[in-house]
PDB file of C-alpha atoms in Angstrom:
ATOM      1  CA  MET A 174      86.598  18.423  31.221  1.00  0.00           C
ATOM      2  CA  PHE A 175      88.209  16.218  28.627  1.00  0.00           C
ATOM      3  CA  GLY A 176      86.900  12.985  30.244  1.00  0.00           C
ATOM      4  CA  TYR A 177      83.373  14.334  30.663  1.00  0.00           C
ATOM      5  CA  TYR A 178      82.980  14.883  26.922  1.00  0.00           C
ATOM      6  CA  GLY A 179      83.827  11.225  26.254  1.00  0.00           C
ATOM      7  CA  ILE A 180      81.227  10.157  28.839  1.00  0.00           C
ATOM      8  CA  ALA A 181      78.691  12.512  27.213  1.00  0.00           C
ATOM      9  CA  LEU A 182      79.281  10.916  23.792  1.00  0.00           C
ATOM     10  CA  ASP A 183      78.816   7.418  25.242  1.00  0.00           C
ATOM     11  CA  PHE A 184      75.682   8.567  27.079  1.00  0.00           C
ATOM     12  CA  ILE A 185      74.177   9.846  23.806  1.00  0.00           C
ATOM     13  CA  VAL A 186      74.904   6.483  22.135  1.00  0.00           C
ATOM     14  CA  ILE A 187      73.349   4.550  25.052  1.00  0.00           C
ATOM     15  CA  LEU A 188      70.215   6.740  24.962  1.00  0.00           C
ATOM     16  CA  ALA A 189      69.910   6.147  21.208  1.00  0.00           C
ATOM     17  CA  PHE A 190      70.194   2.366  21.657  1.00  0.00           C
ATOM     18  CA  ILE A 191      67.598   2.396  24.468  1.00  0.00           C
ATOM     19  CA  SER A 192      65.130   4.421  22.378  1.00  0.00           C
ATOM     20  CA  PHE A 193      65.515   2.020  19.426  1.00  0.00           C
ATOM     21  CA  TRP A 194      65.083  -0.980  21.750  1.00  0.00           C
ATOM     22  CA  ILE A 195      61.900   0.481  23.280  1.00  0.00           C
ATOM     23  CA  SER A 196      60.523   1.325  19.829  1.00  0.00           C
ATOM     24  CA  GLY A 197      61.268  -2.200  18.568  1.00  0.00           C
ATOM     25  CA  PHE A 198      59.822  -3.807  21.716  1.00  0.00           C
ATOM     26  CA  LYS A 199      56.570  -1.845  21.397  1.00  0.00           C
ATOM     27  CA  LYS A 200      56.159  -2.602  17.703  1.00  0.00           C
ATOM     28  CA  GLY A 201      57.293  -6.214  17.927  1.00  0.00           C
ATOM     29  CA  MET A 202      59.492  -8.163  15.524  1.00  0.00           C
ATOM     30  CA  ILE A 203      56.842  -8.696  12.861  1.00  0.00           C
ATOM     31  CA  ARG A 204      55.841  -5.050  12.565  1.00  0.00           C
ATOM     32  CA  SER A 205      59.405  -3.700  12.877  1.00  0.00           C
ATOM     33  CA  LEU A 206      60.797  -6.129  10.316  1.00  0.00           C
ATOM     34  CA  LEU A 207      57.965  -5.654   7.844  1.00  0.00           C
ATOM     35  CA  TYR A 208      58.139  -1.864   8.178  1.00  0.00           C
ATOM     36  CA  PHE A 209      61.879  -2.021   7.509  1.00  0.00           C
ATOM     37  CA  ILE A 210      61.456  -4.394   4.553  1.00  0.00           C
ATOM     38  CA  GLY A 211      58.556  -2.284   3.316  1.00  0.00           C
ATOM     39  CA  SER A 212      60.661   0.872   3.303  1.00  0.00           C
ATOM     40  CA  ALA A 213      63.456  -0.948   1.455  1.00  0.00           C
ATOM     41  CA  ILE A 214      61.005  -2.356  -1.117  1.00  0.00           C
ATOM     42  CA  SER A 215      59.370   1.063  -1.551  1.00  0.00           C
ATOM     43  CA  ILE A 216      62.731   2.730  -2.172  1.00  0.00           C
ATOM     44  CA  PHE A 217      63.744  -0.027  -4.623  1.00  0.00           C
ATOM     45  CA  ILE A 218      60.479   0.143  -6.610  1.00  0.00           C
ATOM     46  CA  MET A 219      60.626   3.933  -6.539  1.00  0.00           C
ATOM     47  CA  SER A 220      64.205   3.995  -7.863  1.00  0.00           C
ATOM     48  CA  ILE A 221      63.544   1.667 -10.809  1.00  0.00           C
ATOM     49  CA  SER A 222      60.076   2.842 -11.865  1.00  0.00           C
ATOM     50  CA  ALA A 223      59.668   6.561 -11.051  1.00  0.00           C
ATOM     51  CA  LYS A 224      61.620   7.864 -14.064  1.00  0.00           C
ATOM     52  CA  TYR A 225      59.958   5.356 -16.401  1.00  0.00           C
ATOM     53  CA  ILE A 226      56.444   6.305 -15.223  1.00  0.00           C
ATOM     54  CA  ALA A 227      57.328  10.015 -15.446  1.00  0.00           C
ATOM     55  CA  ASN A 228      58.456   9.578 -19.068  1.00  0.00           C
ATOM     56  CA  LEU A 229      55.303   7.628 -19.927  1.00  0.00           C
ATOM     57  CA  PHE A 230      53.096  10.286 -18.346  1.00  0.00           C
ATOM     58  CA  PHE A 231      54.952  13.030 -20.213  1.00  0.00           C
ATOM     59  CA  ASP A 232      54.727  11.233 -23.582  1.00  0.00           C
ATOM     60  CA  PHE A 233      51.026  10.349 -23.275  1.00  0.00           C
ATOM     61  CA  PHE A 234      49.580  13.418 -21.549  1.00  0.00           C
ATOM     62  CA  LEU A 235      51.906  16.418 -21.821  1.00  0.00           C
ATOM     63  CA  LYS A 236      54.170  16.166 -24.859  1.00  0.00           C
ATOM     64  CA  ASP A 237      51.616  16.965 -27.594  1.00  0.00           C
ATOM     65  CA  PHE A 238      49.936  19.565 -25.378  1.00  0.00           C
ATOM     66  CA  LEU A 239      53.222  21.422 -24.810  1.00  0.00           C
ATOM     67  CA  LEU A 240      54.308  21.133 -28.435  1.00  0.00           C
ATOM     68  CA  LYS A 241      51.005  22.715 -29.490  1.00  0.00           C
ATOM     69  CA  ILE A 242      51.587  25.666 -27.113  1.00  0.00           C
ATOM     70  CA  ILE A 243      55.133  26.131 -28.421  1.00  0.00           C
ATOM     71  CA  GLU A 244      54.059  25.845 -32.068  1.00  0.00           C
ATOM     72  CA  THR A 245      51.211  28.349 -31.601  1.00  0.00           C
ATOM     73  CA  SER A 246      53.550  30.837 -29.910  1.00  0.00           C
ATOM     74  CA  ILE A 247      56.053  30.556 -32.759  1.00  0.00           C
ATOM     75  CA  LEU A 248      53.336  31.083 -35.398  1.00  0.00           C
ATOM     76  CA  ASN A 249      51.953  34.086 -33.486  1.00  0.00           C
ATOM     77  CA  LYS A 250      55.474  35.478 -33.082  1.00  0.00           C
ATOM     78  CA  ASP A 251      54.948  35.887 -29.346  1.00  0.00           C
ATOM     79  CA  THR A 252      57.526  37.630 -27.198  1.00  0.00           C
ATOM     80  CA  SER A 253      59.310  35.661 -24.469  1.00  0.00           C
ATOM     81  CA  LYS A 254      56.952  37.083 -21.827  1.00  0.00           C
ATOM     82  CA  MET A 255      53.827  36.204 -23.820  1.00  0.00           C
ATOM     83  CA  PHE A 256      55.278  32.771 -24.518  1.00  0.00           C
ATOM     84  CA  MET A 257      55.818  32.076 -20.790  1.00  0.00           C
ATOM     85  CA  ASN A 258      52.253  33.153 -19.986  1.00  0.00           C
ATOM     86  CA  ASN A 259      50.824  30.610 -22.440  1.00  0.00           C
ATOM     87  CA  PHE A 260      51.794  27.693 -20.203  1.00  0.00           C
ATOM     88  CA  PRO A 261      49.462  26.382 -17.460  1.00  0.00           C
ATOM     89  CA  TRP A 262      50.169  27.180 -13.793  1.00  0.00           C
ATOM     90  CA  PHE A 263      51.798  23.841 -12.920  1.00  0.00           C
ATOM     91  CA  ILE A 264      54.329  24.214 -15.746  1.00  0.00           C
ATOM     92  CA  LYS A 265      55.076  27.764 -14.564  1.00  0.00           C
ATOM     93  CA  ILE A 266      55.834  26.391 -11.091  1.00  0.00           C
ATOM     94  CA  ILE A 267      58.327  23.943 -12.620  1.00  0.00           C
ATOM     95  CA  PHE A 268      59.895  26.812 -14.575  1.00  0.00           C
ATOM     96  CA  ASN A 269      60.289  28.797 -11.347  1.00  0.00           C
ATOM     97  CA  ILE A 270      61.899  25.853  -9.553  1.00  0.00           C
ATOM     98  CA  TYR A 271      64.376  25.190 -12.367  1.00  0.00           C
ATOM     99  CA  LYS A 272      64.908  28.905 -13.033  1.00  0.00           C
ATOM    100  CA  VAL A 273      63.569  28.864 -16.591  1.00  0.00           C
ATOM    101  CA  GLU A 274      63.087  32.583 -17.252  1.00  0.00           C
ATOM    102  CA  GLU A 275      62.036  34.780 -20.161  1.00  0.00           C
ATOM    103  CA  ASN A 276      65.622  35.350 -21.264  1.00  0.00           C
ATOM    104  CA  SER A 277      66.025  31.564 -21.587  1.00  0.00           C
ATOM    105  CA  PHE A 278      64.047  31.783 -24.835  1.00  0.00           C
ATOM    106  CA  LEU A 279      65.691  34.891 -26.281  1.00  0.00           C
ATOM    107  CA  GLY A 280      66.825  34.186 -29.815  1.00  0.00           C
ATOM    108  CA  ILE A 281      65.210  30.750 -29.883  1.00  0.00           C
ATOM    109  CA  LEU A 282      61.658  31.901 -30.699  1.00  0.00           C
ATOM    110  CA  THR A 283      62.891  33.776 -33.775  1.00  0.00           C
ATOM    111  CA  ASP A 284      64.648  30.694 -35.147  1.00  0.00           C
ATOM    112  CA  LYS A 285      61.855  29.469 -37.426  1.00  0.00           C
ATOM    113  CA  ASN A 286      63.560  26.248 -38.462  1.00  0.00           C
ATOM    114  CA  ASN A 287      64.736  24.924 -35.095  1.00  0.00           C
ATOM    115  CA  ALA A 288      62.664  26.818 -32.499  1.00  0.00           C
ATOM    116  CA  LEU A 289      60.248  23.966 -31.799  1.00  0.00           C
ATOM    117  CA  ILE A 290      63.000  21.376 -31.262  1.00  0.00           C
ATOM    118  CA  LYS A 291      65.238  23.712 -29.235  1.00  0.00           C
ATOM    119  CA  ILE A 292      62.462  24.793 -26.854  1.00  0.00           C
ATOM    120  CA  ALA A 293      61.236  21.223 -26.427  1.00  0.00           C
ATOM    121  CA  ASP A 294      64.787  20.085 -25.635  1.00  0.00           C
ATOM    122  CA  LEU A 295      65.152  22.935 -23.134  1.00  0.00           C
ATOM    123  CA  ILE A 296      61.982  22.410 -21.101  1.00  0.00           C
ATOM    124  CA  SER A 297      61.260  18.668 -21.482  1.00  0.00           C
ATOM    125  CA  PRO A 298      64.051  17.365 -19.165  1.00  0.00           C
ATOM    126  CA  LYS A 299      63.021  19.805 -16.429  1.00  0.00           C
ATOM    127  CA  ILE A 300      59.363  18.785 -16.587  1.00  0.00           C
ATOM    128  CA  ILE A 301      60.305  15.088 -16.590  1.00  0.00           C
ATOM    129  CA  ASN A 302      62.577  15.632 -13.568  1.00  0.00           C
ATOM    130  CA  ALA A 303      59.726  17.302 -11.678  1.00  0.00           C
ATOM    131  CA  LEU A 304      57.364  14.471 -12.635  1.00  0.00           C
ATOM    132  CA  THR A 305      59.959  11.923 -11.476  1.00  0.00           C
ATOM    133  CA  ILE A 306      60.083  13.552  -8.031  1.00  0.00           C
ATOM    134  CA  ILE A 307      56.272  13.531  -7.794  1.00  0.00           C
ATOM    135  CA  CYS A 308      56.077   9.907  -8.982  1.00  0.00           C
ATOM    136  CA  SER A 309      58.772   8.901  -6.480  1.00  0.00           C
ATOM    137  CA  GLY A 310      56.753  10.334  -3.604  1.00  0.00           C
ATOM    138  CA  LEU A 311      53.489   8.759  -4.771  1.00  0.00           C
ATOM    139  CA  ILE A 312      55.075   5.333  -5.344  1.00  0.00           C
ATOM    140  CA  TYR A 313      56.774   5.373  -1.938  1.00  0.00           C
ATOM    141  CA  ILE A 314      53.580   6.384  -0.113  1.00  0.00           C
ATOM    142  CA  THR A 315      51.436   3.845  -2.013  1.00  0.00           C
ATOM    143  CA  VAL A 316      53.752   0.855  -1.524  1.00  0.00           C
ATOM    144  CA  THR A 317      54.458   1.755   2.117  1.00  0.00           C
ATOM    145  CA  THR A 318      50.728   2.113   2.850  1.00  0.00           C
ATOM    146  CA  LEU A 319      49.932  -1.284   1.286  1.00  0.00           C
ATOM    147  CA  ILE A 320      52.707  -2.951   3.285  1.00  0.00           C
ATOM    148  CA  ARG A 321      51.530  -1.297   6.526  1.00  0.00           C
ATOM    149  CA  ILE A 322      47.976  -2.557   5.937  1.00  0.00           C
ATOM    150  CA  THR A 323      49.361  -6.079   5.385  1.00  0.00           C
ATOM    151  CA  THR A 324      51.529  -5.716   8.491  1.00  0.00           C
ATOM    152  CA  ARG A 325      48.554  -4.841  10.709  1.00  0.00           C
ATOM    153  CA  PHE A 326      46.795  -7.989   9.530  1.00  0.00           C
ATOM    154  CA  LEU A 327      49.842 -10.165  10.258  1.00  0.00           C
ATOM    155  CA  VAL A 328      50.400  -8.572  13.683  1.00  0.00           C
ATOM    156  CA  ARG A 329      46.888  -9.646  14.718  1.00  0.00           C
ATOM    157  CA  LEU A 330      47.953 -13.258  14.202  1.00  0.00           C
ATOM    158  CA  PHE A 331      50.581 -12.779  16.935  1.00  0.00           C
ATOM    159  CA  ASN A 332      48.185 -11.516  19.592  1.00  0.00           C
ATOM    160  CA  PHE A 333      48.361 -14.795  21.526  1.00  0.00           C
ATOM    161  CA  PRO A 334      50.148 -14.263  24.891  1.00  0.00           C
ATOM    162  CA  ILE A 335      53.140 -16.570  24.209  1.00  0.00           C
ATOM    163  CA  LEU A 336      53.638 -15.479  20.599  1.00  0.00           C
ATOM    164  CA  SER A 337      53.145 -11.830  21.557  1.00  0.00           C
ATOM    165  CA  GLY A 338      55.926 -12.045  24.174  1.00  0.00           C
ATOM    166  CA  ILE A 339      58.342 -13.660  21.713  1.00  0.00           C
ATOM    167  CA  ASN A 340      57.368 -11.130  19.065  1.00  0.00           C
ATOM    168  CA  ARG A 341      58.083  -8.203  21.411  1.00  0.00           C
ATOM    169  CA  PHE A 342      61.387  -9.666  22.618  1.00  0.00           C
ATOM    170  CA  LEU A 343      62.596 -10.211  19.053  1.00  0.00           C
ATOM    171  CA  GLY A 344      61.290  -6.738  18.180  1.00  0.00           C
ATOM    172  CA  GLY A 345      63.543  -5.247  20.857  1.00  0.00           C
ATOM    173  CA  ALA A 346      66.535  -7.177  19.470  1.00  0.00           C
ATOM    174  CA  PHE A 347      65.718  -6.018  15.952  1.00  0.00           C
ATOM    175  CA  GLY A 348      65.385  -2.457  17.259  1.00  0.00           C
ATOM    176  CA  LEU A 349      68.931  -2.659  18.650  1.00  0.00           C
ATOM    177  CA  CYS A 350      70.248  -3.892  15.279  1.00  0.00           C
ATOM    178  CA  LYS A 351      68.373  -1.143  13.464  1.00  0.00           C
ATOM    179  CA  GLY A 352      69.677   1.393  15.989  1.00  0.00           C
ATOM    180  CA  PHE A 353      73.247   0.256  15.389  1.00  0.00           C
ATOM    181  CA  CYS A 354      72.836   0.755  11.630  1.00  0.00           C
ATOM    182  CA  VAL A 355      71.292   4.220  12.081  1.00  0.00           C
ATOM    183  CA  ILE A 356      73.967   5.312  14.585  1.00  0.00           C
ATOM    184  CA  LEU A 357      76.680   3.945  12.281  1.00  0.00           C
ATOM    185  CA  CYS A 358      75.303   5.997   9.369  1.00  0.00           C
ATOM    186  CA  ALA A 359      75.052   9.112  11.564  1.00  0.00           C
ATOM    187  CA  VAL A 360      78.636   8.710  12.791  1.00  0.00           C
ATOM    188  CA  TYR A 361      79.809   8.149   9.212  1.00  0.00           C
ATOM    189  CA  CYS A 362      78.203  11.476   8.242  1.00  0.00           C
ATOM    190  CA  LEU A 363      79.984  13.096  11.200  1.00  0.00           C
ATOM    191  CA  LYS A 364      83.269  11.642   9.945  1.00  0.00           C
ATOM    192  CA  ILE A 365      82.755  13.402   6.628  1.00  0.00           C
ATOM    193  CA  ALA A 366      81.964  16.655   8.433  1.00  0.00           C
ATOM    194  CA  MET A 367      84.822  16.308  10.961  1.00  0.00           C
ATOM    195  CA  PRO A 368      87.217  18.655   9.098  1.00  0.00           C
ATOM    196  CA  ASN A 369      84.669  21.441   9.710  1.00  0.00           C
ATOM    197  CA  PHE A 370      84.721  20.963  13.499  1.00  0.00           C
ATOM    198  CA  LYS A 371      87.214  22.835  15.635  1.00  0.00           C
ATOM    199  CA  LYS A 372      89.510  20.979  18.041  1.00  0.00           C
ATOM    200  CA  THR A 373      87.700  22.493  21.027  1.00  0.00           C
ATOM    201  CA  THR A 374      84.283  20.969  20.226  1.00  0.00           C
ATOM    202  CA  ILE A 375      82.821  17.828  21.784  1.00  0.00           C
ATOM    203  CA  LEU A 376      83.453  16.013  18.482  1.00  0.00           C
ATOM    204  CA  SER A 377      87.197  16.623  18.464  1.00  0.00           C
ATOM    205  CA  GLU A 378      89.507  13.608  18.005  1.00  0.00           C
ATOM    206  CA  LYS A 379      90.719  13.992  21.591  1.00  0.00           C
ATOM    207  CA  ASN A 380      87.217  13.753  23.052  1.00  0.00           C
ATOM    208  CA  ILE A 381      86.238  10.877  20.761  1.00  0.00           C
ATOM    209  CA  ASN A 382      89.283   8.873  21.874  1.00  0.00           C
ATOM    210  CA  SER A 383      88.293   9.385  25.528  1.00  0.00           C
ATOM    211  CA  SER A 384      84.941   7.654  24.928  1.00  0.00           C
ATOM    212  CA  ILE A 385      84.374   3.893  24.844  1.00  0.00           C
ATOM    213  CA  LEU A 386      81.210   3.090  22.871  1.00  0.00           C
ATOM    214  CA  PHE A 387      81.345   6.104  20.571  1.00  0.00           C
ATOM    215  CA  LYS A 388      85.029   5.501  19.780  1.00  0.00           C
ATOM    216  CA  ASN A 389      84.364   1.877  18.762  1.00  0.00           C
ATOM    217  CA  ILE A 390      81.473   2.908  16.532  1.00  0.00           C
ATOM    218  CA  TYR A 391      83.522   5.781  15.095  1.00  0.00           C
ATOM    219  CA  ASN A 392      86.407   3.415  14.239  1.00  0.00           C
ATOM    220  CA  PHE A 393      84.130   0.600  13.039  1.00  0.00           C
ATOM    221  CA  ASP A 394      85.190  -0.718   9.623  1.00  0.00           C
ATOM    222  CA  GLY A 395      82.460  -2.841   8.085  1.00  0.00           C
ATOM    223  CA  ARG A 396      84.732  -3.976   5.255  1.00  0.00           C
ATOM    224  CA  LYS A 397      86.993  -5.901   7.662  1.00  0.00           C
ATOM    225  CA  TYR A 398      84.054  -7.777   9.185  1.00  0.00           C
ATOM    226  CA  LEU A 399      82.581  -8.452   5.755  1.00  0.00           C
ATOM    227  CA  SER A 400      85.882  -9.878   4.465  1.00  0.00           C
ATOM    228  CA  LYS A 401      86.098 -12.156   7.538  1.00  0.00           C
ATOM    229  CA  ILE A 402      82.555 -13.429   6.932  1.00  0.00           C
ATOM    230  CA  ILE A 403      83.307 -14.081   3.246  1.00  0.00           C
ATOM    231  CA  LYS A 404      86.525 -15.963   4.127  1.00  0.00           C
ATOM    232  CA  PHE A 405      84.649 -17.992   6.750  1.00  0.00           C
TER     233      PHE A 405
END
């Protein structure tokens, strides 16, 4: 049974490579490459701008509105429950997600001198975090959609028979490269989780060593290859 598990692991890897090759061949090099670059660009733009946009949105549209609610509640000497009910529904949802409850404001509302600042400091980061998540999703979808529209236009330029064949062939090759990266990441995640697997499972060290393809991917060290390229 020991040898069969190694074959099974290699078979899974081969199936994954074939599926990535077929996907790349169907899409073609231009579409596959631009989709990949588009995703990378979307993630990059999202990572550098989402928090900034969220802060701008909070400062321009929500900050004064929330401060007015807090100030009114303090002047009216509202209880924690009444105070929570003063906020609009979307803020209440954020409170539920971040577990901001009535007892979070106990003792703060009665502090006349510092209540406004303390409450603002308590809820502002949570609202900004929620806005950052929303902005991240919107930025990613927007940039990805624009790149996909551009990609469709460029793909039409490669509809000539000769160019289309080259495009598909290169797309298959790119699909294999993309598949290798995805499989490498998946195996790396398995490496981290390996201590949680028992010795009797298909992912035991013994079964991995009996495989050929899976073992080479499992033992792949990108740093060695990178150092060789740099030296070269």
